[in-house]
Amino acid sequence: MRIATTIFLTDETVTPVRLARELEQRGFAGLYLPEHTHIPVSRRTPYPAGGELPREYGRTLDPFVALGQAAAVTERITLGTGITLVAQHDPVGLAKQVATLDHLSGGRFTLGVGYGWNVEEAADHGVEWSTRRELARDRLALMRALWSAEPTAYEGEYGSVQASFAYPKPVRGPRGPVVGPRTLIGGGAGPKLFAAIAEHADGWLPIGGRGLTESVPKLRAVWEEAGRDPKGLHVVPYAVLPDPGKLAHYADLGIEEVVLQLPPAAEPEVLRVLDGYAAYL
């Protein structure tokens, strides 16, 4: 099983360069970073985990800039977003960012996609909350048009692009309906999410990794009904606090990669946790 990591990198934590080097040297498989452009102080939207919103949410580094630094000092580890709030981006610009990072890293990038939870943050980006999933789907389709091998136009409900020259291209070739880097969708298990994964992604980022005994077979059924290759589905439990029994259970479910949560801390504390996680490598 590949053991990757995620962390809220901020202006107060270990740097992307130091962390990426340590992960590669220690044999970890990858680094995934979350995204929040800002956190409005009104805090009308409750924190999904309950209680006060942790300090790091309002201090996160831009994941693409941070992963670009990580790519420059590594050769092996995968680099991903966990997750990119696609609805909050201009899709033409985001397509360029993603393709550039994937190209410069030699195809090591994974685009983790999510729909968000903070209504106020999304509103400042002009996102209508009730249609954010449809908006994200539309923007991903536009991005796939720009990533296509030949100039391809796209006309959607929320945006369009002319047939264009758009380079660099992501390294991976098409996989069924998916064009671009490995694409995983985060979110809670359910018919809408699983349909979206089967339609335009390579797999699922289930946060915390609970309930997979029931949900993974359901996702596999939807995936195969959509005509997707059964061997092509990636299920990657995300932000997991590990123990041997949990990882063995994932392996029994056919899961080949897990993303462990690191603390949003300075270098000494992060390295101490990595020392503990080394037992799972």
Short mmCIF file of C-alpha atoms in Angstrom, two decimals:
data_model
loop_
_atom_site.label_atom_id
_atom_site.label_comp_id
_atom_site.label_asym_id
_atom_site.label_seq_id
_atom_site.Cartn_x
_atom_site.Cartn_y
_atom_site.Cartn_z
CA MET A 1 0.00 0.00 0.00
CA ARG A 2 1.30 3.44 -0.92
CA ILE A 3 1.41 5.77 2.08
CA ALA A 4 0.97 9.44 1.20
CA THR A 5 0.40 12.42 3.48
CA THR A 6 -1.63 15.60 3.74
CA ILE A 7 -1.10 18.71 5.81
CA PHE A 8 -2.45 22.23 6.18
CA LEU A 9 0.70 24.07 5.16
CA THR A 10 0.59 27.65 6.43
CA ASP A 11 2.90 30.60 7.05
CA GLU A 12 3.52 29.07 10.51
CA THR A 13 4.34 25.44 9.61
CA VAL A 14 7.14 23.43 8.07
CA THR A 15 7.88 24.69 4.54
CA PRO A 16 6.86 22.82 1.38
CA VAL A 17 10.50 22.33 0.37
CA ARG A 18 11.58 20.84 3.70
CA LEU A 19 8.54 18.58 3.95
CA ALA A 20 8.74 17.34 0.36
CA ARG A 21 12.41 16.46 0.72
CA GLU A 22 11.79 14.60 3.97
CA LEU A 23 8.87 12.65 2.48
CA GLU A 24 10.91 11.53 -0.49
CA GLN A 25 13.95 10.62 1.57
CA ARG A 26 11.85 8.60 4.01
CA GLY A 27 10.00 6.63 1.33
CA PHE A 28 6.51 8.17 1.54
CA ALA A 29 4.45 8.07 -1.64
CA GLY A 30 3.09 11.58 -1.91
CA LEU A 31 1.95 14.96 -0.61
CA TYR A 32 -1.58 16.33 -0.93
CA LEU A 33 -2.52 19.89 0.05
CA PRO A 34 -5.92 21.47 0.80
CA GLU A 35 -7.23 24.79 -0.46
CA HIS A 36 -9.01 27.75 1.10
CA THR A 37 -8.55 31.16 -0.50
CA HIS A 38 -9.85 32.91 2.63
CA ILE A 39 -12.22 32.36 5.55
CA PRO A 40 -14.75 35.15 6.11
CA VAL A 41 -14.83 36.15 9.77
CA SER A 42 -18.63 36.02 9.93
CA ARG A 43 -18.42 32.24 10.41
CA ARG A 44 -22.10 31.64 9.70
CA THR A 45 -21.25 28.28 8.16
CA PRO A 46 -20.49 25.78 10.94
CA TYR A 47 -17.25 23.83 10.87
CA PRO A 48 -18.17 20.33 9.59
CA ALA A 49 -16.17 18.59 12.32
CA GLY A 50 -17.87 20.64 15.04
CA GLY A 51 -16.52 23.20 17.47
CA GLU A 52 -14.31 26.14 16.60
CA LEU A 53 -12.70 26.32 13.18
CA PRO A 54 -8.98 25.50 13.56
CA ARG A 55 -6.58 28.39 13.05
CA GLU A 56 -4.88 26.81 10.02
CA TYR A 57 -7.96 27.07 7.80
CA GLY A 58 -7.53 30.81 7.41
CA ARG A 59 -3.76 30.59 6.88
CA THR A 60 -3.33 27.92 4.19
CA LEU A 61 -0.74 28.39 1.49
CA ASP A 62 -1.86 28.33 -2.12
CA PRO A 63 -1.60 24.63 -2.98
CA PHE A 64 -0.34 25.09 -6.54
CA VAL A 65 2.48 27.42 -5.54
CA ALA A 66 3.45 25.13 -2.64
CA LEU A 67 3.30 21.98 -4.79
CA GLY A 68 5.38 23.72 -7.45
CA GLN A 69 8.11 24.18 -4.83
CA ALA A 70 7.74 20.54 -3.79
CA ALA A 71 7.99 19.37 -7.40
CA ALA A 72 11.23 21.28 -7.91
CA VAL A 73 13.07 19.47 -5.10
CA THR A 74 11.74 15.92 -5.62
CA GLU A 75 11.69 13.30 -8.35
CA ARG A 76 9.43 10.50 -7.12
CA ILE A 77 6.61 11.52 -4.78
CA THR A 78 3.16 12.24 -6.17
CA LEU A 79 1.79 15.75 -5.69
CA GLY A 80 -1.90 16.38 -5.27
CA THR A 81 -4.64 18.70 -4.10
CA GLY A 82 -6.98 17.54 -1.43
CA ILE A 83 -8.97 19.29 -2.58
CA THR A 84 -9.20 22.00 -5.28
CA LEU A 85 -12.40 24.04 -5.01
CA VAL A 86 -12.99 24.06 -8.76
CA ALA A 87 -16.14 26.19 -8.57
CA GLN A 88 -14.08 29.02 -7.06
CA HIS A 89 -11.65 29.17 -10.01
CA ASP A 90 -11.63 30.57 -13.51
CA PRO A 91 -11.48 27.25 -15.41
CA VAL A 92 -9.23 28.51 -18.23
CA GLY A 93 -6.63 29.70 -15.74
CA LEU A 94 -6.98 26.60 -13.57
CA ALA A 95 -6.51 24.33 -16.58
CA LYS A 96 -3.23 26.09 -17.30
CA GLN A 97 -2.05 25.80 -13.66
CA VAL A 98 -2.87 22.10 -13.49
CA ALA A 99 -1.28 21.26 -16.84
CA THR A 100 1.85 23.25 -16.02
CA LEU A 101 2.35 21.57 -12.65
CA ASP A 102 1.72 18.14 -14.14
CA HIS A 103 4.15 18.82 -16.98
CA LEU A 104 6.93 20.20 -14.78
CA SER A 105 6.58 17.33 -12.29
CA GLY A 106 6.72 14.66 -14.99
CA GLY A 107 3.09 13.60 -14.63
CA ARG A 108 3.13 13.31 -10.85
CA PHE A 109 0.11 15.52 -10.19
CA THR A 110 -3.27 14.33 -8.89
CA LEU A 111 -6.18 16.75 -9.11
CA GLY A 112 -8.37 16.24 -6.07
CA VAL A 113 -11.72 17.95 -6.64
CA GLY A 114 -14.25 19.03 -4.04
CA TYR A 115 -17.42 21.08 -3.74
CA GLY A 116 -16.60 22.92 -0.52
CA TRP A 117 -18.41 23.49 2.75
CA ASN A 118 -17.97 27.22 3.48
CA VAL A 119 -20.90 29.11 1.98
CA GLU A 120 -19.41 32.55 2.65
CA GLU A 121 -16.08 31.71 1.03
CA ALA A 122 -17.80 30.45 -2.10
CA ALA A 123 -20.11 33.46 -2.24
CA ASP A 124 -17.13 35.82 -2.41
CA HIS A 125 -16.14 33.96 -5.59
CA GLY A 126 -19.60 34.52 -7.05
CA VAL A 127 -20.67 30.90 -6.50
CA GLU A 128 -24.37 30.18 -6.05
CA TRP A 129 -24.32 27.51 -3.35
CA SER A 130 -27.24 25.45 -4.61
CA THR A 131 -25.63 24.94 -8.03
CA ARG A 132 -21.97 24.60 -7.03
CA ARG A 133 -21.82 20.91 -8.03
CA GLU A 134 -23.19 21.61 -11.49
CA LEU A 135 -20.79 24.55 -11.81
CA ALA A 136 -17.81 22.39 -10.87
CA ARG A 137 -18.89 19.70 -13.33
CA ASP A 138 -19.18 22.30 -16.11
CA ARG A 139 -15.79 23.82 -15.34
CA LEU A 140 -14.11 20.42 -15.32
CA ALA A 141 -15.59 19.69 -18.74
CA LEU A 142 -14.24 22.99 -20.05
CA MET A 143 -10.81 22.14 -18.63
CA ARG A 144 -10.87 18.73 -20.32
CA ALA A 145 -11.52 20.48 -23.64
CA LEU A 146 -8.36 22.56 -23.16
CA TRP A 147 -6.38 19.45 -22.18
CA SER A 148 -7.50 17.51 -25.26
CA ALA A 149 -4.88 16.57 -27.86
CA GLU A 150 -6.56 18.62 -30.59
CA PRO A 151 -8.12 22.10 -30.26
CA THR A 152 -11.57 21.43 -28.85
CA ALA A 153 -14.40 23.88 -28.23
CA TYR A 154 -16.73 23.61 -25.26
CA GLU A 155 -20.10 25.26 -24.72
CA GLY A 156 -21.59 24.70 -21.27
CA GLU A 157 -24.30 26.12 -19.07
CA TYR A 158 -21.84 28.17 -17.02
CA GLY A 159 -19.00 28.83 -19.45
CA SER A 160 -17.47 28.19 -22.82
CA VAL A 161 -14.13 28.13 -24.59
CA GLN A 162 -13.25 28.33 -28.24
CA ALA A 163 -11.18 25.63 -29.89
CA SER A 164 -7.74 26.76 -28.76
CA PHE A 165 -4.05 26.00 -28.67
CA ALA A 166 -3.42 25.27 -24.99
CA TYR A 167 -0.09 23.87 -23.91
CA PRO A 168 1.47 22.19 -22.04
CA LYS A 169 -0.78 19.15 -21.96
CA PRO A 170 -1.12 16.88 -18.91
CA VAL A 171 1.14 13.85 -19.20
CA ARG A 172 -1.46 11.06 -18.87
CA GLY A 173 -3.43 9.91 -21.85
CA PRO A 174 -7.24 9.67 -21.86
CA ARG A 175 -8.90 7.05 -19.59
CA GLY A 176 -12.41 6.46 -20.85
CA PRO A 177 -14.17 9.84 -20.48
CA VAL A 178 -11.33 11.34 -18.41
CA VAL A 179 -8.77 13.65 -19.99
CA GLY A 180 -5.98 15.23 -17.96
CA PRO A 181 -4.15 14.31 -14.76
CA ARG A 182 -5.40 11.66 -12.36
CA THR A 183 -8.62 13.15 -11.03
CA LEU A 184 -10.22 12.15 -7.73
CA ILE A 185 -13.43 13.59 -6.26
CA GLY A 186 -13.86 14.12 -2.54
CA GLY A 187 -17.14 14.04 -0.67
CA GLY A 188 -19.56 11.88 1.26
CA ALA A 189 -20.80 8.59 -0.17
CA GLY A 190 -24.02 8.78 -2.16
CA PRO A 191 -25.60 8.29 -5.58
CA LYS A 192 -24.84 11.81 -6.86
CA LEU A 193 -21.20 11.65 -5.90
CA PHE A 194 -20.69 8.14 -7.26
CA ALA A 195 -22.36 9.09 -10.55
CA ALA A 196 -20.01 12.07 -10.88
CA ILE A 197 -16.97 9.89 -10.18
CA ALA A 198 -18.01 7.36 -12.83
CA GLU A 199 -18.75 10.14 -15.31
CA HIS A 200 -15.58 12.23 -15.18
CA ALA A 201 -13.01 11.06 -12.62
CA ASP A 202 -10.54 8.31 -11.82
CA GLY A 203 -11.80 7.71 -8.30
CA TRP A 204 -12.81 8.86 -4.85
CA LEU A 205 -11.14 10.68 -1.94
CA PRO A 206 -13.28 9.63 1.07
CA ILE A 207 -12.30 11.90 3.94
CA GLY A 208 -11.50 9.98 7.10
CA GLY A 209 -12.08 6.61 5.46
CA ARG A 210 -15.14 5.55 7.47
CA GLY A 211 -17.90 3.31 6.14
CA LEU A 212 -15.94 1.96 3.20
CA THR A 213 -17.09 -1.63 3.71
CA GLU A 214 -20.54 -0.64 2.46
CA SER A 215 -19.70 2.25 0.15
CA VAL A 216 -16.84 0.84 -1.91
CA PRO A 217 -18.92 -2.02 -3.42
CA LYS A 218 -21.68 0.49 -4.26
CA LEU A 219 -19.20 2.77 -6.00
CA ARG A 220 -17.72 -0.16 -7.92
CA ALA A 221 -21.19 -1.16 -9.11
CA VAL A 222 -21.93 2.37 -10.39
CA TRP A 223 -18.48 2.52 -11.98
CA GLU A 224 -18.92 -0.74 -13.89
CA GLU A 225 -22.49 0.13 -14.92
CA ALA A 226 -21.03 3.25 -16.55
CA GLY A 227 -18.76 1.01 -18.63
CA ARG A 228 -15.55 1.98 -16.83
CA ASP A 229 -12.63 -0.44 -16.50
CA PRO A 230 -12.97 -2.19 -13.10
CA LYS A 231 -9.19 -2.07 -12.67
CA GLY A 232 -9.11 1.68 -13.23
CA LEU A 233 -11.02 2.78 -10.11
CA HIS A 234 -8.93 4.49 -7.42
CA VAL A 235 -10.28 4.75 -3.87
CA VAL A 236 -7.89 6.77 -1.71
CA PRO A 237 -8.92 7.26 1.95
CA TYR A 238 -7.90 10.80 2.86
CA ALA A 239 -6.78 12.58 6.05
CA VAL A 240 -6.59 9.26 7.90
CA LEU A 241 -5.20 8.79 11.40
CA PRO A 242 -3.71 5.32 11.00
CA ASP A 243 -3.52 2.13 12.97
CA PRO A 244 -2.51 -1.34 11.73
CA GLY A 245 -6.05 -2.71 11.78
CA LYS A 246 -7.41 0.18 9.74
CA LEU A 247 -4.79 -0.14 7.03
CA ALA A 248 -5.23 -3.92 6.88
CA HIS A 249 -8.97 -3.37 6.42
CA TYR A 250 -8.32 -0.99 3.54
CA ALA A 251 -6.04 -3.56 1.93
CA ASP A 252 -8.80 -6.18 2.21
CA LEU A 253 -11.06 -3.80 0.27
CA GLY A 254 -8.51 -3.60 -2.53
CA ILE A 255 -7.34 -0.11 -1.65
CA GLU A 256 -3.77 0.58 -2.78
CA GLU A 257 -3.14 4.11 -1.47
CA VAL A 258 -3.98 5.95 1.74
CA VAL A 259 -3.30 9.57 2.71
CA LEU A 260 -2.30 10.12 6.35
CA GLN A 261 -2.95 13.37 8.19
CA LEU A 262 0.02 15.39 9.44
CA PRO A 263 -0.34 18.12 12.06
CA PRO A 264 -0.20 21.77 10.92
CA ALA A 265 2.96 22.31 12.91
CA ALA A 266 6.56 23.42 12.76
CA GLU A 267 9.21 21.12 11.34
CA PRO A 268 10.24 19.29 14.54
CA GLU A 269 6.68 18.17 15.33
CA VAL A 270 5.94 17.15 11.74
CA LEU A 271 9.13 15.08 11.55
CA ARG A 272 8.29 13.41 14.85
CA VAL A 273 4.92 12.31 13.43
CA LEU A 274 6.60 11.11 10.23
CA ASP A 275 8.92 8.99 12.36
CA GLY A 276 5.85 7.33 13.84
CA TYR A 277 4.20 6.85 10.45
CA ALA A 278 7.35 5.16 9.14
CA ALA A 279 6.08 1.92 10.75
CA TYR A 280 3.39 1.76 8.04
CA LEU A 281 5.76 2.02 5.09
#
